[in-house]
XYZ file of C-alpha atoms in Angstrom:
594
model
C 5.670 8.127 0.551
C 5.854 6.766 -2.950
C 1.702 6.307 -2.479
C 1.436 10.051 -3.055
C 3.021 9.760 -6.078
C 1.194 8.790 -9.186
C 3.839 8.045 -11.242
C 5.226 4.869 -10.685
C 8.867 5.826 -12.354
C 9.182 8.565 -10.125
C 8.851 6.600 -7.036
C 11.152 4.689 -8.434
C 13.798 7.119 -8.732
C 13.042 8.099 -5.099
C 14.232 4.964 -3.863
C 16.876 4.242 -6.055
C 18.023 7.754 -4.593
C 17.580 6.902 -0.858
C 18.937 2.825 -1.453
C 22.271 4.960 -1.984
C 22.396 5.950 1.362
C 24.556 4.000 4.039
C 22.370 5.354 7.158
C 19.218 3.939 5.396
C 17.282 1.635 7.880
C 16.196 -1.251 6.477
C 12.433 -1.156 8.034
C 12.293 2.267 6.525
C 13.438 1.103 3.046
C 10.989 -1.447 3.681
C 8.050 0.367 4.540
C 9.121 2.573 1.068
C 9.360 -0.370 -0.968
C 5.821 -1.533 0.304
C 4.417 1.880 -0.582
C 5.411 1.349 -4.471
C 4.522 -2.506 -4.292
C 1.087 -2.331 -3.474
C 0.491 -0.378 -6.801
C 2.719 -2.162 -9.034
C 0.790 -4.804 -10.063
C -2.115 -2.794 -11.020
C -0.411 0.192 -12.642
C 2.084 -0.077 -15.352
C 4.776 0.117 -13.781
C 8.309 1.460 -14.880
C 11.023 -1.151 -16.234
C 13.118 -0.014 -12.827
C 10.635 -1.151 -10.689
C 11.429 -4.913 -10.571
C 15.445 -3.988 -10.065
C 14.501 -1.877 -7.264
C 12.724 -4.016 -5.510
C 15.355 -6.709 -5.930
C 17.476 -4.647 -4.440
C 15.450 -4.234 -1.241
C 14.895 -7.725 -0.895
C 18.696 -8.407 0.117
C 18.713 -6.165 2.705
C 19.067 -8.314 5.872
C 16.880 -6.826 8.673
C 13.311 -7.134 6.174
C 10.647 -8.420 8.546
C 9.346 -11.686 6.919
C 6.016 -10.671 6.332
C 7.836 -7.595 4.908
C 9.741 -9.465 2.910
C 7.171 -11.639 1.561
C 5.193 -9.356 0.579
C 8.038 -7.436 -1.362
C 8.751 -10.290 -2.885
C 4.524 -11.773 -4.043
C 4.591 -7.764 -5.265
C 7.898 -8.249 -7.650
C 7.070 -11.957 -8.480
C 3.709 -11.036 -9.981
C 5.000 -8.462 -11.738
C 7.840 -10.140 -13.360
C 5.125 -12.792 -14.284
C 2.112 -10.852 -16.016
C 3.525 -7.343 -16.904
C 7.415 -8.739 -17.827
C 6.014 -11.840 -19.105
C 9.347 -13.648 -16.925
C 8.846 -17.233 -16.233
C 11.055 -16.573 -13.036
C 7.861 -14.039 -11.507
C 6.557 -17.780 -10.151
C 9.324 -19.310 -8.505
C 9.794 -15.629 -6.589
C 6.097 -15.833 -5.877
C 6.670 -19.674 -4.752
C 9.260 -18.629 -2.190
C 6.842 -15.418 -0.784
C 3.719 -18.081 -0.150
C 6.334 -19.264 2.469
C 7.344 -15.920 3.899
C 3.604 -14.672 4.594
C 2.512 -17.553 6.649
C 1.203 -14.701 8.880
C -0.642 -13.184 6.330
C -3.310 -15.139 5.019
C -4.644 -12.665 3.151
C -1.697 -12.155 0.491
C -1.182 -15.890 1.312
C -4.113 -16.665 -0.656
C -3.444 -13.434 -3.275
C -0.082 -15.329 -4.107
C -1.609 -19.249 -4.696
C -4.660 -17.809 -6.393
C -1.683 -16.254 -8.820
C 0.441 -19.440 -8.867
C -3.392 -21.343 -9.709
C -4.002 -19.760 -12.813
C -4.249 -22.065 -15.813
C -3.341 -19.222 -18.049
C 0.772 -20.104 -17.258
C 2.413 -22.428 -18.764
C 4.942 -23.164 -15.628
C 2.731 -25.427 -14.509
C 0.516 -28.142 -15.578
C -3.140 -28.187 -14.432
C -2.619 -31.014 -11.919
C -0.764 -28.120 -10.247
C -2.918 -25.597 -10.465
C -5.878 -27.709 -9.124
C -3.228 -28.336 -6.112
C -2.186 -24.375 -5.989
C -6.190 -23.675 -5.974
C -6.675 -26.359 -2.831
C -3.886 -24.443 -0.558
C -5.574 -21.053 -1.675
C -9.511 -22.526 -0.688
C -7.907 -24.238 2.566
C -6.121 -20.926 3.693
C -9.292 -19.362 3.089
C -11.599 -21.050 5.049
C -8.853 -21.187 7.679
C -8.960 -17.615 7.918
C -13.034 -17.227 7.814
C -12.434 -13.242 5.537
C -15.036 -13.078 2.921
C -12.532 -11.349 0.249
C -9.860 -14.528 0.619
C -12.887 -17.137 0.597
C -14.228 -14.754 -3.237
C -10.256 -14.708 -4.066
C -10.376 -18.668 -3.777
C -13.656 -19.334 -5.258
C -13.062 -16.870 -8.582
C -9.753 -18.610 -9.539
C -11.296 -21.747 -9.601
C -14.112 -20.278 -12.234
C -11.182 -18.977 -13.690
C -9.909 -22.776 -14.343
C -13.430 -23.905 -15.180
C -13.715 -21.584 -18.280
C -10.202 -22.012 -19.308
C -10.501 -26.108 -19.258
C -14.247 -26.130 -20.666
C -15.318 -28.348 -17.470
C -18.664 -29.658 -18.207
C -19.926 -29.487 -14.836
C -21.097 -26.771 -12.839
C -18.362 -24.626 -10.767
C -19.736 -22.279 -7.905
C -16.959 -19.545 -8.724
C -17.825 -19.539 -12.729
C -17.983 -15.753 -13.442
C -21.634 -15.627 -14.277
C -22.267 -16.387 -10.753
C -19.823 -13.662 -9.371
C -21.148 -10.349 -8.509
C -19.730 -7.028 -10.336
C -17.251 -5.273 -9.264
C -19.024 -1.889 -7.163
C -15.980 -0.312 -6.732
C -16.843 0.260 -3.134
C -13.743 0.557 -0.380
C -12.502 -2.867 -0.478
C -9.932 -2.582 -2.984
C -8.653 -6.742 -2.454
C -12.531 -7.261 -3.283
C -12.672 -5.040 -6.750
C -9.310 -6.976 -7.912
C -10.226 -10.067 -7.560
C -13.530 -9.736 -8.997
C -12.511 -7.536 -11.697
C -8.948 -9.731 -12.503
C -10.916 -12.737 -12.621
C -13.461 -11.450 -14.927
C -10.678 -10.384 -17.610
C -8.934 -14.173 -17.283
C -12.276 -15.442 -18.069
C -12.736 -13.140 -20.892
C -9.676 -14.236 -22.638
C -9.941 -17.715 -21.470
C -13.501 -17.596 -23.490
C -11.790 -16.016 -26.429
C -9.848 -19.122 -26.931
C -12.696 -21.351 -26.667
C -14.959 -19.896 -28.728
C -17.583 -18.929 -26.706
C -17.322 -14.966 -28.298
C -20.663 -13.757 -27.034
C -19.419 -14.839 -23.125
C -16.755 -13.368 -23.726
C -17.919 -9.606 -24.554
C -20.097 -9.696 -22.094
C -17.063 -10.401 -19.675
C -14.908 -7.475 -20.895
C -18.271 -5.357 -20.359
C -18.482 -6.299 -16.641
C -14.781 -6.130 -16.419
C -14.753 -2.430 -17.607
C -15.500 -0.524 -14.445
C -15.084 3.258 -13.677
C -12.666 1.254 -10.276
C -10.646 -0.675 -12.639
C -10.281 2.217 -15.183
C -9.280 4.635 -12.388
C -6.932 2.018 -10.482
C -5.981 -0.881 -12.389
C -5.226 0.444 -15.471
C -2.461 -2.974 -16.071
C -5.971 -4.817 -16.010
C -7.882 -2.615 -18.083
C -4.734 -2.615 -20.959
C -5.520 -6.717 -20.909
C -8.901 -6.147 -21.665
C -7.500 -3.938 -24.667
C -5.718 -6.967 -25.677
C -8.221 -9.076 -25.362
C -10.723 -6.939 -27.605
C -8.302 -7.165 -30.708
C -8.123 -11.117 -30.129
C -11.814 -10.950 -29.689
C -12.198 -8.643 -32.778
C -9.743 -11.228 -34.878
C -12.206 -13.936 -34.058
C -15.262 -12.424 -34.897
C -13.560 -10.949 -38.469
C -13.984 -7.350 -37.475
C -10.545 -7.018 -39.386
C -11.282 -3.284 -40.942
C -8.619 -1.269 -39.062
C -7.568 -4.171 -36.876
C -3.982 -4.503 -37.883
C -3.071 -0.816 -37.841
C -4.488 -0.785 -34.216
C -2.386 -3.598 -33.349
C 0.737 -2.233 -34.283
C 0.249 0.786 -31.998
C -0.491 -1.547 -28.989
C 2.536 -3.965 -30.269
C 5.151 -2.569 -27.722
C 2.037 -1.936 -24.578
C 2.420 -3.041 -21.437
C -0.802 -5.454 -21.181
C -1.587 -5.631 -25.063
C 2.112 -6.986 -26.768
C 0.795 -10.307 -26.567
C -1.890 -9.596 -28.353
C -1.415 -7.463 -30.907
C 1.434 -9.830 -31.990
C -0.445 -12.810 -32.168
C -3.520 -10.450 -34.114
C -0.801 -9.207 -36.718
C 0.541 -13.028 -37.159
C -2.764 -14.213 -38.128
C -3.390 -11.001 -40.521
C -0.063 -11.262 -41.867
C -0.338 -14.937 -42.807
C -3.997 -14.773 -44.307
C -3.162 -11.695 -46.356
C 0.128 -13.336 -47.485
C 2.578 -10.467 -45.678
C 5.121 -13.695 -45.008
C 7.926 -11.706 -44.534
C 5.942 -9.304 -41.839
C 4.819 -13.086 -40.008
C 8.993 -14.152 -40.060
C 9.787 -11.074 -38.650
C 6.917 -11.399 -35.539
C 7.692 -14.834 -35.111
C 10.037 -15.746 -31.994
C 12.474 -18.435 -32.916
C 11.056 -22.114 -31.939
C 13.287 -22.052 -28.259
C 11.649 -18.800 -27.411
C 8.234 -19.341 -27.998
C 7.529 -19.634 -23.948
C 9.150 -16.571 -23.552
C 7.380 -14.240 -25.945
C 4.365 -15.948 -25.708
C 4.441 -16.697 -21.866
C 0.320 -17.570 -21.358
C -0.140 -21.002 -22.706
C -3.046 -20.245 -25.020
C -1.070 -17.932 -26.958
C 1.432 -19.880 -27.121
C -0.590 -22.733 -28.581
C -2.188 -20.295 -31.251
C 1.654 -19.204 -32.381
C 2.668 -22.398 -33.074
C -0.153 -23.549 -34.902
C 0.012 -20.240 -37.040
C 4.272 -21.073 -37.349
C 3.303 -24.912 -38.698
C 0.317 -23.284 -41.172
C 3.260 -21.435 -43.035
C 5.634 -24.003 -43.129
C 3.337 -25.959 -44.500
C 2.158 -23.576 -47.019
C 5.910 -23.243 -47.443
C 6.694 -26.471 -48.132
C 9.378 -26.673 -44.911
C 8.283 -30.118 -43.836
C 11.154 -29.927 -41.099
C 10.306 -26.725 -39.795
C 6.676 -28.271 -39.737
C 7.717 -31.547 -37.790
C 9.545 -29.986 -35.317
C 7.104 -27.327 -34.368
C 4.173 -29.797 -34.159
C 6.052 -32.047 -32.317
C 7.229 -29.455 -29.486
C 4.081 -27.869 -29.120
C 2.387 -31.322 -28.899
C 4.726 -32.105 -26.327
C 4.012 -28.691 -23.978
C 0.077 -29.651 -24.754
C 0.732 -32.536 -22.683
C 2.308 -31.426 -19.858
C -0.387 -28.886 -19.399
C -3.090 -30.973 -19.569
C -5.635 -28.562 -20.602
C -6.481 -30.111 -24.506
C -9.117 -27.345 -25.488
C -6.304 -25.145 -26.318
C -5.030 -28.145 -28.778
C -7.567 -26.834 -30.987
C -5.519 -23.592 -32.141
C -2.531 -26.275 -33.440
C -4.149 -29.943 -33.398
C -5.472 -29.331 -37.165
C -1.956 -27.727 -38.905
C 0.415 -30.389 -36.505
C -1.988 -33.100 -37.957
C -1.755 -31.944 -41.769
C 1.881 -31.549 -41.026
C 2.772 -34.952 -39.556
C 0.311 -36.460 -42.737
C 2.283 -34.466 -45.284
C 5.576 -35.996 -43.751
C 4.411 -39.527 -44.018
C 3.966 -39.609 -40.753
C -0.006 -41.280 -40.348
C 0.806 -43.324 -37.043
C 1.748 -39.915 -35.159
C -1.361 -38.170 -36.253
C -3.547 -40.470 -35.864
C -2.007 -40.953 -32.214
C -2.660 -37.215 -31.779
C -5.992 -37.479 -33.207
C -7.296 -39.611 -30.453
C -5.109 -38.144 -27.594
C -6.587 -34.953 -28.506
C -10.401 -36.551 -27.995
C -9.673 -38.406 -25.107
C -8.826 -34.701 -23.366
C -11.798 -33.089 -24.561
C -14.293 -36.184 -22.941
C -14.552 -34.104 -19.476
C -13.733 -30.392 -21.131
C -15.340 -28.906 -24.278
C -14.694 -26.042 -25.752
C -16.515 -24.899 -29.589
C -12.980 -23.805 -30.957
C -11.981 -27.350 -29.864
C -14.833 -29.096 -30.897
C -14.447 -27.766 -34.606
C -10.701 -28.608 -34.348
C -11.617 -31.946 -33.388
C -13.780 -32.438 -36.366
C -11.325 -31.141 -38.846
C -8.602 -33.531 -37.633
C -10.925 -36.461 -38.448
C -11.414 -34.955 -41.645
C -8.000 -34.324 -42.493
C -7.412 -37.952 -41.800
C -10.318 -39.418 -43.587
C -8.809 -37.048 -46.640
C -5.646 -38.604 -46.649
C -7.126 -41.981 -46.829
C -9.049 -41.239 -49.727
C -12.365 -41.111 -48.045
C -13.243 -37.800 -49.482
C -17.244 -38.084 -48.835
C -16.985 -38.703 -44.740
C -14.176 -35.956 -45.048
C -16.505 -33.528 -46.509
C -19.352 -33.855 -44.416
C -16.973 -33.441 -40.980
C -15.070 -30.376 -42.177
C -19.128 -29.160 -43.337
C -19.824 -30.025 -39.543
C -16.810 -28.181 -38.467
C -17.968 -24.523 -40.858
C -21.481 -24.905 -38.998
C -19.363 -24.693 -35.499
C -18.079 -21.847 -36.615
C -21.121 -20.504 -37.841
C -22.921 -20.724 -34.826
C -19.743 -19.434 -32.640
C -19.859 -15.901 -34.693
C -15.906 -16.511 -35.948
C -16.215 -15.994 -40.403
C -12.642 -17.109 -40.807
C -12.439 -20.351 -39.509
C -15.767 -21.161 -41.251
C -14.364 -20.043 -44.270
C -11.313 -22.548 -43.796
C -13.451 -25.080 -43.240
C -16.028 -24.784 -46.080
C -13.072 -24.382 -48.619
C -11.893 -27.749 -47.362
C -15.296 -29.094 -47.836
C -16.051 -27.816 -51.007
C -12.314 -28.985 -52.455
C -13.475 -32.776 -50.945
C -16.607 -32.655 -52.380
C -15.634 -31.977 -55.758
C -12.561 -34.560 -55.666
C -15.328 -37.161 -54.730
C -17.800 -36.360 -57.376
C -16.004 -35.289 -60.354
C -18.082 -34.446 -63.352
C -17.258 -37.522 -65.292
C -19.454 -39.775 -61.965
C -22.335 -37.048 -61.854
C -24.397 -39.896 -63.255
C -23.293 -42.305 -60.626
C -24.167 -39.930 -58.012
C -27.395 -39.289 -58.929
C -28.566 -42.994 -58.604
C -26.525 -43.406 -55.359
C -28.835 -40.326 -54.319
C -31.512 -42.275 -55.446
C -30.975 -45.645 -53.805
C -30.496 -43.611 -50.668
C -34.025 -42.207 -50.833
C -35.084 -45.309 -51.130
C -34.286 -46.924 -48.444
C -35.527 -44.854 -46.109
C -35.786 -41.127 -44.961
C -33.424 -41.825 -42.187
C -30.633 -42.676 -44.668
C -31.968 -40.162 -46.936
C -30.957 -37.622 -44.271
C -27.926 -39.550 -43.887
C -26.780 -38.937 -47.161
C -27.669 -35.445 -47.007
C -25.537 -34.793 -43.910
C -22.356 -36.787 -45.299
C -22.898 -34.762 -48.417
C -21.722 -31.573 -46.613
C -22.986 -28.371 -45.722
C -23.841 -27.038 -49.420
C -25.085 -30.260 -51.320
C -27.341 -29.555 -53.547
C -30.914 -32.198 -55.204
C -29.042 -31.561 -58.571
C -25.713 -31.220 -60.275
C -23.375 -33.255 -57.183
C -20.595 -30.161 -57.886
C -23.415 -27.397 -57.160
C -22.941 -28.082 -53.189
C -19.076 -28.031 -52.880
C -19.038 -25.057 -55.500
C -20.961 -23.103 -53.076
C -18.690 -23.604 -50.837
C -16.015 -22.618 -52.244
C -17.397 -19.712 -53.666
C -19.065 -18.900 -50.186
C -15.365 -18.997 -48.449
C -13.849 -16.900 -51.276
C -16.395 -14.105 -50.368
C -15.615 -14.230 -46.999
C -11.885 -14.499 -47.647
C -12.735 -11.396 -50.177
C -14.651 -9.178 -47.399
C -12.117 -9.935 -44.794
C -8.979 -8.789 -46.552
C -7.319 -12.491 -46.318
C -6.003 -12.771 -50.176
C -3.487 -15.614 -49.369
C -6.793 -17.453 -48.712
C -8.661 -16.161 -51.111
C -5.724 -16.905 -54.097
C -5.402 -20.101 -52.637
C -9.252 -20.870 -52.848
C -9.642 -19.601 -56.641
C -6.696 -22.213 -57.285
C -8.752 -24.931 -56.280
C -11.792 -23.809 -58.091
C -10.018 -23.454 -61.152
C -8.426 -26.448 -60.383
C -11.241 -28.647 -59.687
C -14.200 -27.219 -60.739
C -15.970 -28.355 -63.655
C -17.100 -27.521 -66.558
C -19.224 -23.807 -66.974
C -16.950 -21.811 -64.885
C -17.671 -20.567 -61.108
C -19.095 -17.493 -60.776
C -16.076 -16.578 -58.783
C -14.111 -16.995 -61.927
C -15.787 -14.496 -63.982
C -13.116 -12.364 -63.830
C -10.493 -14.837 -64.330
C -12.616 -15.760 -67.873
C -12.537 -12.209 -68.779
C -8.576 -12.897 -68.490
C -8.238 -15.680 -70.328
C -10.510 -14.403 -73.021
C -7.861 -11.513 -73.246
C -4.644 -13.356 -73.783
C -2.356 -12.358 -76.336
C -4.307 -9.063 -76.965
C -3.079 -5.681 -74.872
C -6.454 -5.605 -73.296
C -4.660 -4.155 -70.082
C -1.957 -1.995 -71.378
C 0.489 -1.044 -68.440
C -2.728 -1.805 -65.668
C -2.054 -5.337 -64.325
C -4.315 -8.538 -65.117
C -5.887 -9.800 -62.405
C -3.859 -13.015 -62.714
C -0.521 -10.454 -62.630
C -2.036 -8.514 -59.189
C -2.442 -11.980 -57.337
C 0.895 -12.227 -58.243
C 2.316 -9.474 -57.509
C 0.204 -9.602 -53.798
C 2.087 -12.626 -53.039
C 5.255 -11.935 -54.020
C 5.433 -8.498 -52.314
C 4.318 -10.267 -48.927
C 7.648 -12.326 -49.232
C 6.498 -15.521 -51.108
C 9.038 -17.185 -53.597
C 7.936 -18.300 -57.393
C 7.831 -21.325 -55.898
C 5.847 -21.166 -53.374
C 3.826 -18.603 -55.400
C 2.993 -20.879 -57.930
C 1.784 -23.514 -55.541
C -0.902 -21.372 -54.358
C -1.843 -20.196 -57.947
C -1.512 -23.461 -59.181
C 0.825 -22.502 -61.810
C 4.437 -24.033 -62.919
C 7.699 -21.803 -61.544
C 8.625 -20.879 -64.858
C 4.871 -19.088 -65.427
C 5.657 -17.318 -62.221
C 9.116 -15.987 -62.990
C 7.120 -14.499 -66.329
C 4.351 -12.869 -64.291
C 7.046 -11.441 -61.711
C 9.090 -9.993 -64.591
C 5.757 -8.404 -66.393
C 4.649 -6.845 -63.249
C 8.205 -5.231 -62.325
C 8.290 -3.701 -65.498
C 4.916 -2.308 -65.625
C 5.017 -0.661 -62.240
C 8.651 0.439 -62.139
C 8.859 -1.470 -58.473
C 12.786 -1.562 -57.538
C 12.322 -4.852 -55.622
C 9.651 -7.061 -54.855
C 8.564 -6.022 -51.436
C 7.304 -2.594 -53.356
C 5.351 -4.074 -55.722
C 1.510 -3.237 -55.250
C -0.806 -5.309 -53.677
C -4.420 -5.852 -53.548
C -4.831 -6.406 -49.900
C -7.161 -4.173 -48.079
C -6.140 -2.072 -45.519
C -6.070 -3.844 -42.507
């Protein structure tokens, strides 16, 4: 009996052994088969495991319910452990081979209801979620009417509904790991969706208090597929909440686990992109065609593509840009649920802008709000905000743009996720000091002045447009605290593509009696043509030489220094010959350890 045996490989072998056999029954392969299925899906199972039970399914004297149950067993496997878009259409055909069992019935349209796939739109999983509730209260069992009622709280916190949803996991009970195993699944599977599902949105606190309730001495002893999501789900949850010490070298040992692949490779994307390790990021990036495949739960998907448009901006491939805004855009609408849009809406938005290509943002823009009138989510929300502002940018409107990516940072803020605030107040602070150069400090004042004037309610209102770090005196002190405040954070986090990109616009833009963030760069410049550093590098030559051994070009090196190609090319040669590096990739970098 493959139950007694608690490795899942082995009992694999054991039937591949006795499948050889010509005198084989088939009810006795079947009864085998069902022994090793009704662990699969919460073990981690062996890569044999979906062949073999392929290969039982042809066998022509399978009882239905047999068979159907075989089959809901494989499909589900193929589908969350293999990440294999076919696991659904094999769990389609078993809903109609268990009519006579409504309890795996309902266990196989909960699965084919949860908004976490991107085979189906959310108009079908509403409809997959109505045949599980229906079969439920056909069959009166308390554990398929829970089943039923969880997956729609699972659909609630992935969509952000607004309104109030019986099954929403903070009305569920705990898993007790009492005797009804279907009970402690259910409970404890729906509990992890909604984790990650709150993840996504931005709702961090929610969602550790999710994995806590999820973590159960049942699940750890018997579903240990569900407690390896949970894993997962920590290092996105970590990511989010900038927790980055240690974070990437933990996600490269879970980059090839059963429940945590996912994961770690969309965790070591984002650290590879902020730190400027390009080369790392083309390497864990599928190709555009296989995006559904790698990344076969929708959010993720949504996240990879808006990280795969950020560096093509950055990179100046426009094309690649276009056509990975565009396709993702497209999969967005067919699944309906537009608080994921926030992990891509903002980079497909600059991209479509920086091709010329207003009408189509804009478009987006408002197709993007119009979804998130019944759902909300605070990852969405921000994104929403620093569309507009992106928009408002490109039209010159660099004031209103200011205060809504300001609005955006204090989203952030409040959600507990550093990074995206960071983005956002370095966008604020690079629009405020565009719109208030030092030459119209004057002007600025006596707008300040006519506002107070008129009123303390436009008083405020010019306080709030002014963004998040205006200041009663000199109209650059605001937006220079905000750049300065998002080059710390870029700083503590270990993100120096950020960070080298942020100094580039304070040098850039900022005016006269250098940032404090600068100091060193001063120290620098004060140094030129004298061999103040000897063999050690400047710190102008160790941005440098960061960027270029994460893969950058001179070219796009010097756009993020905000230096000319030729400058570059000097700085690259210096730096070689200094550290005796034999290429660029072993040049040294200044990144911490993630």
């Amino acid at each position: 009996d493959p139950n007694a045996l608690a490795d899942p490989g082995a009992a694999v072998s054991l039937l591949r052994s006795l499948l050889g056999r010509p005198d084989l029954p088939a009810r006795a392969a079947g009864r085998l088969a069902l022994g090793l299925t009704r662990n699969a899906l919460l073990t981690l199972p062996s890569a044999g495991t979906v062949d073999v039970l392929g290969q039982i399914l042809v066998l022509s004297q399978l009882a239905d319910e047999v068979r159907g149950e075989i089959r809901l067993e494989r499909g589900l496997v193929l589908n969350s452990q293999l990440c294999r878009s076919e696991g659904k259409a094999e769990t389609e055909r078993a809903v109609s081979e268990l009519r006579a069992r409504p309890d795996l019935r309902v266990r196989a349209l909960a699965a084919l209801a949860n908004p976490l796939s991107a085979v189906y739109g959310l108009d079908a999983n509403l409809h997959w979620w109505e045949r599980a509730r229906a079969t439920a209260e056909a069959s009166g069992d308390p554990t398929d009417l829970l089943a039923a009622r969880a997956v729609r709280g699972t659909i609630a916190v992935a969509c952000g509904e607004r309104r109030r949803v019986p099954g929403r996991p903070g009305r569920l009970p705990d898993p007790d790991g009492g005797p009804d195993s279907r009970r402690n699944e259910y409970l404890t599977r729906a509990l992890s969706n909604a984790a990650c599902c709150a993840v996504f949105n931005g709702d961090l606190r929610q969602a550790a208090v999710l994995l806590r309730r999820s973590a159960t001495p049942w699940a750890a002893a018997a579903a240990p597929f569900i407690t390896q999501c949970d894993r997962g789900t920590e290092l996105l949850l970590r990511l989010e909440r900038g927790e980055w010490s240690g974070l990437g070298r933990e996600s490269r040992g879970l980059l090839s686990g059963v429940g945590t692949r996912v994961d770690a490779r969309l965790v070591l994307l984002q650290l590879g992109l902020a730190q400027g390790a390009w080369e790392d990021c083309v390497t864990l990036q599928p190709g555009l065609e296989d995006m559904p495949r790698v990344f076969s739960q929708f959010p993720y998907e949504v996240s990879a593509a808006g990280l795969r448009i950020r560096m093509a901006v950055a990179r100046q491939n426009t094309a690649e840009a276009i056509a990975s805004a565009d396709r993702i855009w497209h999969r967005l609408r067919a699944k309906g649920v537009w608080v994921w849009a926030g992990h891509a809406a903002p980079w497909a938005v600059e991209a479509w802008l920086l091709a010329g290509r207003e009408d189509t943002a804009r478009a987006a823009v408002a197709e993007f709000a119009a979804g998130l009138r019944a759902h909300h989510s605070r990852t969405a929300g921000a994104a929403l905000l620093r569309c507009r502002a992106l928009l408002a940018e490109h039209a010159g409107e660099h004031p209103e743009a200011r205060g809504l990516f300001g609005r955006a940072a204090l989203v952030h803020e409040r959600s507990g996720a550093p990074y995206r605030r960071a983005l956002d107040l370095e966008a604020a602070g690079r629009c405020g000091l565009v719109a208030r150069p030092p030459e119209a400090e004057a002007g600025a004042g006596a707008e300040a002045g006519d506002a107070a004037e008129a009123g303390p309610r436009a008083a405020a209102e010019a306080e709030a447009e002014a963004g998040p770090g205006a200041g009663a005196g000199d109209p650059a002190e605001g937006p220079l605290r905000d750049l300065e405040e998002a080059l710390r954070v870029f700083a503590s986090l270990g993100a120096s593509w950020d960070a080298l990109r942020a100094r580039g616009t304070l040098r850039e833009l900022a005016p006269s009696g250098p940032s404090r963030a600068l100091a060193g760069d001063a120290a620098d410049a004060r140094g030129r043509g004298r061999p103040a550093y000897g063999d050690a590098l400047s710190p102008r030559e160790q941005e440098v030489a960061a960027l270029a051994a994460g893969g950058l070009t001179n070219r796009e090196i010097a756009g993020a220094l905000h230096l000319s190609p030729r400058t570059v090319e000097q700085h690259v040669y210096r730096i070689m010959r200094k550290t005796h590096a034999v290429s660029r990739r072993h040049l040294p970098t200044s990144r911490a350890d993630s």
